[in-house]
Coordinates of C-alpha atoms in Angstrom, one line a residue:
M1 CA 308.6 186.2 130.4
K2 CA 304.9 186.1 130.3
K3 CA 303.2 183.4 132.4
N4 CA 299.7 182.5 131.7
K5 CA 297.2 180.4 133.7
T6 CA 296.4 177.1 132.2
P7 CA 294.5 174.0 133.4
F8 CA 297.9 172.3 133.7
G9 CA 299.4 174.5 136.3
K10 CA 302.4 176.8 136.6
L11 CA 305.1 175.6 134.3
N12 CA 308.8 176.4 133.6
L13 CA 310.9 176.9 130.5
F14 CA 314.2 175.0 130.5
K15 CA 313.8 171.4 131.5
N16 CA 317.5 170.8 131.4
D17 CA 318.1 173.6 133.9
Q18 CA 315.7 172.2 136.5
L19 CA 317.0 170.5 139.6
H20 CA 315.3 167.2 140.4
N21 CA 315.6 165.9 143.9
N22 CA 314.4 162.5 142.9
K23 CA 316.9 159.8 141.8
K24 CA 316.9 158.6 138.2
L25 CA 314.4 156.0 137.3
R26 CA 315.9 152.6 136.3
I27 CA 314.7 151.8 132.8
G28 CA 315.0 148.8 130.5
F29 CA 314.0 148.5 126.8
I30 CA 312.4 145.8 124.7
G31 CA 313.3 146.0 121.0
G32 CA 315.1 148.8 119.2
G33 CA 318.3 147.0 118.5
P34 CA 321.1 148.0 116.1
N35 CA 320.1 150.2 113.2
S36 CA 316.6 150.9 114.7
F37 CA 315.7 154.5 114.4
I38 CA 312.8 154.2 116.8
G39 CA 315.1 152.4 119.3
F40 CA 317.6 155.2 119.1
T41 CA 314.8 157.7 119.5
H42 CA 313.5 156.1 122.7
R43 CA 316.9 155.8 124.3
L44 CA 317.8 159.3 123.4
S45 CA 314.5 160.6 124.8
A46 CA 315.1 158.8 128.1
R47 CA 318.5 160.6 128.4
F48 CA 317.4 164.1 127.3
D49 CA 316.5 165.5 130.7
N50 CA 318.6 163.2 132.9
R51 CA 315.6 161.4 134.4
Y52 CA 316.4 157.8 133.6
E53 CA 319.3 155.3 133.8
T54 CA 319.3 152.5 131.2
V55 CA 320.2 149.3 133.0
A56 CA 318.7 146.4 131.1
G57 CA 317.2 145.4 127.8
V58 CA 316.2 142.9 125.1
F59 CA 317.8 144.0 121.9
S60 CA 317.7 140.8 119.8
K61 CA 316.3 137.3 120.1
D62 CA 319.9 136.2 119.5
K63 CA 321.6 136.2 122.9
K64 CA 325.0 137.1 121.6
K65 CA 323.7 140.0 119.6
S66 CA 321.6 141.3 122.4
I67 CA 324.6 141.2 124.8
E68 CA 327.0 142.9 122.3
F69 CA 324.6 145.7 121.6
G70 CA 323.5 146.2 125.2
M71 CA 327.2 146.3 126.4
S72 CA 327.8 149.0 123.7
L73 CA 325.2 151.1 125.6
G74 CA 327.0 150.5 128.8
I75 CA 324.7 147.9 130.2
D76 CA 325.9 145.0 132.4
K77 CA 326.3 141.8 130.4
K78 CA 324.2 139.9 132.9
R79 CA 321.3 142.3 132.3
C80 CA 321.2 141.9 128.5
Y81 CA 318.5 139.4 127.7
N82 CA 317.1 137.8 124.6
N83 CA 313.5 137.4 125.7
Y84 CA 311.1 139.6 127.6
I85 CA 309.8 136.9 130.0
D86 CA 313.3 136.2 131.2
M87 CA 314.0 139.9 131.6
A88 CA 310.7 140.5 133.5
K89 CA 311.4 137.6 136.0
K90 CA 315.0 138.4 136.7
E91 CA 314.7 142.2 136.9
S92 CA 311.7 142.0 139.2
S93 CA 313.7 139.8 141.6
R94 CA 316.6 142.3 141.8
P95 CA 316.6 145.0 144.5
D96 CA 318.0 147.3 141.8
G97 CA 315.7 146.0 139.1
I98 CA 314.0 148.2 136.5
E99 CA 311.2 150.5 137.5
V100 CA 310.2 151.4 133.9
V101 CA 310.2 149.4 130.6
G102 CA 310.2 151.0 127.2
I103 CA 308.5 148.8 124.6
M104 CA 309.2 149.3 120.8
T105 CA 308.2 146.0 119.3
P106 CA 305.4 145.6 116.6
S107 CA 302.0 146.3 118.1
G108 CA 300.9 142.6 118.0
D109 CA 303.3 141.9 120.8
H110 CA 302.4 144.7 123.1
Y111 CA 299.6 143.1 125.1
K112 CA 301.7 140.1 126.2
I113 CA 304.8 142.1 127.0
V114 CA 302.9 144.8 129.0
K115 CA 301.1 142.1 130.9
E116 CA 304.3 140.5 132.0
F117 CA 305.8 143.7 133.3
A118 CA 302.6 145.3 134.7
E119 CA 301.9 142.3 136.9
R120 CA 305.4 142.9 138.4
N121 CA 304.6 146.5 139.1
V122 CA 306.9 147.9 136.3
H123 CA 305.7 151.1 134.7
V124 CA 305.4 151.1 130.9
I125 CA 306.2 153.5 128.0
C126 CA 304.9 151.9 124.8
D127 CA 305.2 152.7 121.2
K128 CA 302.1 153.2 119.2
P129 CA 299.7 151.8 118.1
L130 CA 298.6 150.2 121.4
T131 CA 297.8 146.7 120.0
A132 CA 296.9 144.9 116.7
S133 CA 293.4 144.0 117.9
L134 CA 290.6 145.7 119.7
K135 CA 290.2 142.7 122.1
D136 CA 293.9 143.1 123.2
A137 CA 293.5 146.9 123.5
V138 CA 290.6 146.6 125.9
A139 CA 292.2 143.8 127.9
L140 CA 295.5 145.8 128.2
E141 CA 293.7 148.8 129.5
K142 CA 292.1 146.6 132.2
I143 CA 295.5 145.3 133.2
V144 CA 296.9 148.9 133.5
K145 CA 293.9 149.9 135.7
K146 CA 294.0 146.8 137.8
T147 CA 297.8 146.9 138.5
K148 CA 297.7 150.7 138.9
I149 CA 301.0 151.2 137.0
F150 CA 301.7 154.4 135.1
F151 CA 301.4 154.0 131.3
A152 CA 302.4 156.3 128.4
L153 CA 301.9 155.9 124.7
T154 CA 304.4 157.6 122.4
H155 CA 302.2 159.8 120.2
N156 CA 305.0 162.3 120.3
Y157 CA 303.6 164.9 117.9
S158 CA 301.2 166.1 120.6
S159 CA 304.3 167.1 122.6
Y160 CA 305.5 169.8 120.2
P161 CA 305.4 173.2 122.1
M162 CA 303.4 174.9 119.4
L163 CA 300.8 172.2 119.2
R164 CA 300.4 172.6 122.9
E165 CA 299.9 176.3 122.2
A166 CA 297.2 175.4 119.7
K167 CA 295.5 173.3 122.4
N168 CA 295.7 176.1 124.9
L169 CA 294.1 178.6 122.4
V170 CA 291.3 176.2 121.8
Y171 CA 290.8 175.5 125.5
K172 CA 290.7 179.3 126.3
N173 CA 288.0 179.8 123.6
K174 CA 290.3 182.0 121.5
I175 CA 289.0 180.4 118.3
G176 CA 285.4 180.0 119.6
K177 CA 283.4 176.9 119.0
V178 CA 285.2 174.4 116.8
K179 CA 283.4 173.9 113.5
L180 CA 286.0 172.3 111.2
I181 CA 289.1 170.2 111.7
N182 CA 291.5 168.9 109.1
V183 CA 294.6 166.7 109.6
E184 CA 296.9 165.6 106.8
Y185 CA 299.9 163.2 106.9
P186 CA 301.2 162.6 103.4
Q187 CA 304.2 160.3 103.0
G188 CA 305.5 158.6 99.8
Y189 CA 307.8 155.9 101.1
T190 CA 305.9 152.9 99.6
V191 CA 305.5 154.4 96.1
P192 CA 308.8 152.8 94.7
V193 CA 308.2 149.5 96.5
K194 CA 307.9 146.6 94.0
K195 CA 306.0 143.3 94.7
K196 CA 309.2 141.3 94.8
D197 CA 310.6 143.6 97.5
E198 CA 307.6 144.2 99.7
R199 CA 308.4 141.5 102.2
K200 CA 311.9 142.7 102.6
I201 CA 310.9 146.4 103.0
L202 CA 307.5 146.2 104.8
K203 CA 308.4 143.1 106.9
W204 CA 305.9 142.6 109.8
R205 CA 303.6 145.3 108.4
L206 CA 302.3 142.6 106.0
D207 CA 301.0 140.4 108.9
K208 CA 297.6 141.5 110.2
N209 CA 298.2 139.6 113.4
I210 CA 301.1 141.8 114.2
C211 CA 300.2 145.1 112.5
G212 CA 296.4 145.0 112.6
P213 CA 293.8 145.3 109.8
S214 CA 295.4 148.4 108.1
M215 CA 299.0 149.3 107.7
I216 CA 298.5 152.9 106.9
L217 CA 296.1 153.5 109.9
A218 CA 298.4 151.7 112.3
E219 CA 301.6 153.4 110.9
I220 CA 300.4 157.0 110.9
G221 CA 296.6 157.1 111.1
T222 CA 296.5 156.8 114.8
H223 CA 299.0 159.7 115.1
A224 CA 296.6 161.9 113.1
Y225 CA 293.6 160.8 115.1
H226 CA 295.3 161.4 118.4
L227 CA 296.5 164.8 117.3
L228 CA 292.9 165.8 116.4
R229 CA 291.6 164.7 119.8
F230 CA 294.5 166.3 121.7
V231 CA 294.3 169.7 120.2
T232 CA 290.5 170.1 120.1
G233 CA 289.5 168.2 123.2
L234 CA 286.7 166.7 121.1
E235 CA 285.7 163.1 120.4
V236 CA 284.6 161.5 117.2
K237 CA 281.0 160.3 117.1
E238 CA 280.8 158.8 113.7
I239 CA 283.2 157.9 110.9
S240 CA 283.1 157.4 107.2
A241 CA 286.2 156.1 105.5
E242 CA 287.8 154.8 102.3
V243 CA 290.9 152.8 103.2
S244 CA 292.7 151.3 100.2
S245 CA 295.9 150.5 98.4
L246 CA 296.6 152.8 95.5
S247 CA 299.7 150.8 94.6
D248 CA 299.6 148.0 92.0
E249 CA 302.6 146.4 93.7
I250 CA 302.0 146.2 97.5
S251 CA 299.3 144.1 99.2
V252 CA 298.5 146.4 102.1
D253 CA 296.6 149.7 102.6
D254 CA 298.6 152.7 101.7
N255 CA 296.0 155.5 101.7
A256 CA 293.0 156.6 103.7
F257 CA 290.4 159.4 103.3
I258 CA 288.3 159.7 106.5
T259 CA 285.4 162.0 107.2
L260 CA 284.4 162.6 110.8
R261 CA 281.3 163.8 112.7
M262 CA 282.4 165.2 116.1
N263 CA 280.5 165.1 119.4
N264 CA 280.0 168.9 119.3
K265 CA 278.5 168.6 115.7
A266 CA 281.7 169.9 114.1
R267 CA 283.0 168.1 111.0
G268 CA 286.5 166.8 110.5
S269 CA 288.7 165.1 107.9
I270 CA 291.8 163.0 108.0
W271 CA 294.0 162.1 105.1
V272 CA 297.0 159.8 105.7
S273 CA 299.1 158.2 102.9
S274 CA 302.3 156.5 102.1
A275 CA 301.4 156.8 98.4
A276 CA 301.9 160.5 98.1
T277 CA 304.9 160.7 95.7
G278 CA 307.6 163.0 97.2
G279 CA 305.8 163.2 100.5
E280 CA 308.2 163.0 103.4
N281 CA 306.5 163.9 106.7
G282 CA 304.0 166.7 105.9
L283 CA 301.9 166.4 109.1
K284 CA 299.5 169.3 109.3
I285 CA 296.5 170.2 111.5
R286 CA 294.1 173.0 110.9
V287 CA 291.2 173.9 113.3
Y288 CA 288.6 176.4 112.4
G289 CA 286.2 177.9 115.0
T290 CA 283.5 180.6 115.1
K291 CA 286.0 183.3 116.3
G292 CA 289.3 182.2 114.7
A293 CA 291.6 179.4 113.5
V294 CA 294.9 177.7 114.2
E295 CA 297.3 175.9 111.8
W296 CA 300.4 173.9 112.4
L297 CA 302.8 172.1 110.1
Q298 CA 305.5 169.8 111.2
D299 CA 307.8 170.9 108.5
D300 CA 308.0 174.3 110.3
P301 CA 307.2 173.1 113.9
N302 CA 308.4 176.2 115.8
I303 CA 305.5 178.5 114.6
L304 CA 301.8 178.4 114.9
K305 CA 299.5 180.4 112.7
F306 CA 296.6 182.0 114.6
T307 CA 293.9 183.9 112.7
K308 CA 291.2 185.9 114.4
L309 CA 287.8 186.5 112.7
N310 CA 288.1 189.3 110.2
S311 CA 291.8 189.8 111.0
S312 CA 295.2 189.1 109.4
T313 CA 297.0 185.9 110.3
Q314 CA 299.4 186.1 113.2
I315 CA 302.6 184.1 113.4
I316 CA 303.3 182.9 117.0
T317 CA 306.8 181.6 117.6
R318 CA 308.0 179.0 120.1
A319 CA 309.2 180.1 123.5
S320 CA 308.2 183.8 122.8
D321 CA 306.5 186.1 125.3
A322 CA 303.2 185.4 123.6
V323 CA 302.9 181.7 124.4
S324 CA 301.2 180.0 127.3
D325 CA 302.8 178.1 130.2
L326 CA 301.7 174.8 128.6
S327 CA 303.8 175.6 125.5
I328 CA 306.7 177.0 127.5
Q329 CA 306.9 173.9 129.7
S330 CA 307.6 171.8 126.5
S331 CA 310.5 174.0 125.3
R332 CA 314.2 173.5 126.1
V333 CA 316.0 176.2 124.1
A334 CA 315.5 179.9 123.8
A335 CA 313.3 181.5 121.2
G336 CA 314.8 181.7 117.7
H337 CA 316.6 178.4 117.9
P338 CA 315.1 175.3 116.2
E339 CA 313.6 172.6 118.3
G340 CA 311.9 169.5 116.9
F341 CA 311.2 165.7 116.7
F342 CA 313.6 164.4 119.4
E343 CA 312.7 167.1 121.9
A344 CA 308.9 166.4 121.4
F345 CA 309.5 162.7 121.9
A346 CA 311.6 163.4 125.0
N347 CA 308.7 165.4 126.5
I348 CA 306.8 162.2 126.9
Y349 CA 309.6 160.5 128.7
T350 CA 310.1 163.5 131.0
E351 CA 306.4 163.9 131.8
F352 CA 306.2 160.2 132.4
A353 CA 309.0 160.5 135.0
D354 CA 307.1 163.4 136.6
S355 CA 304.0 161.3 136.8
I356 CA 305.7 158.4 138.6
Q357 CA 307.9 160.5 140.9
N358 CA 305.1 163.0 141.8
A359 CA 302.5 160.3 142.4
T360 CA 302.2 161.1 146.1
S361 CA 302.7 164.8 145.8
K362 CA 299.8 167.1 146.8
N363 CA 300.7 169.4 144.0
K364 CA 300.9 166.9 141.2
K365 CA 300.0 168.1 137.7
A366 CA 297.4 166.7 135.3
T367 CA 298.7 164.2 132.9
V368 CA 299.5 165.7 129.5
H369 CA 301.2 162.7 127.8
P370 CA 299.1 160.1 125.9
T371 CA 297.7 157.3 128.1
V372 CA 296.4 153.8 127.6
N373 CA 292.9 155.3 127.0
D374 CA 294.3 157.2 124.1
G375 CA 295.7 154.0 122.8
V376 CA 292.4 152.2 123.1
M377 CA 290.7 155.1 121.2
G378 CA 293.2 154.8 118.5
I379 CA 292.5 151.1 118.0
K380 CA 288.8 151.7 118.0
F381 CA 289.5 154.3 115.3
I382 CA 291.4 151.8 113.1
F383 CA 288.7 149.1 113.3
A384 CA 285.8 151.6 112.8
A385 CA 287.5 153.1 109.7
K386 CA 288.3 149.7 108.2
K387 CA 284.7 148.5 108.8
S388 CA 283.4 151.7 107.2
S389 CA 285.6 151.2 104.2
N390 CA 284.6 147.6 103.8
L391 CA 281.0 148.8 103.8
N392 CA 281.5 151.3 100.9
S393 CA 282.2 154.2 103.3
K394 CA 279.1 153.6 105.5
W395 CA 278.9 155.8 108.6
I396 CA 280.0 153.9 111.6
K397 CA 279.7 154.9 115.2
I398 CA 282.8 154.8 117.5

């Protein structure tokens, strides 16, 4: 199999065939109780490559429910808690206490939870977006840097193998200087929601103190923004946005059109929506340069379209001989077999374990997973976009 040089080092194909001399990291979870899809996703991702052992958690504010669910996962009854402060104190006093905590609560709670564990030297994997306010985001980043814990944010889309191949092609100048970028994420789940049902369906998303100033930007806008930055390696200089609710029934933002001026003078656009009738999860990114272009769609995640200037479009498939080490390292199954959402999410957990366990290694690799800085940039994006929209799409510097 072809092995290419990348800035991220020599990488291997099958993670689940690798032998790790290090012991499993002890992990606990905050949130993600019964019937939580994101909770199931986090726990499954931690198990994927056999790098973690789940030993504690807060799965409900109700002590009995938290214990029942925790025990169904094989956790000791004494280590099933109903509040994060109690868990942080008791776990940090145990010789076999947790080394990592996975947080999947609404973003308005992230700062106080991260602070409690970081100050006890527990590493953190946190669901996106980072926080509900810019003040909390900046303060949280300072805590992470001060305590020197490892921190990962679960922008899992950037962990798809073929998106990493797109990143590699851009890095190696295969498409030339980036000129245009487009990211789309059309969903339609709020279209049928009626006013009388919005509190039952949207829940905490209606509370700006918990969700932040814009539901649609917090829910999927930060995903699109991170993806744009990850693939291109560029930063946004200025932003012009229209963030609004197209529904006559719900009281929060459900659509955003955003125009971007990049730091290399390229232009970009982001469209995110939950008002796109029939939309399921059509995340797409297209990057156009002076020598070529790349295109990726999550509905068909195992291929990448690569077009050279004045040439026909090529279809590059996941785990094939044509892809880079960066892409290969993110794959688990042989070419021709489908691989997707859970595997991408698991890449973050596995790379995070690598970061922790290789911290003192002379041959440690550069961090690929999203960090606290990516989280801060996402919150700055939300507030700049909302400010621009409130000012009739005025250009706002980030």
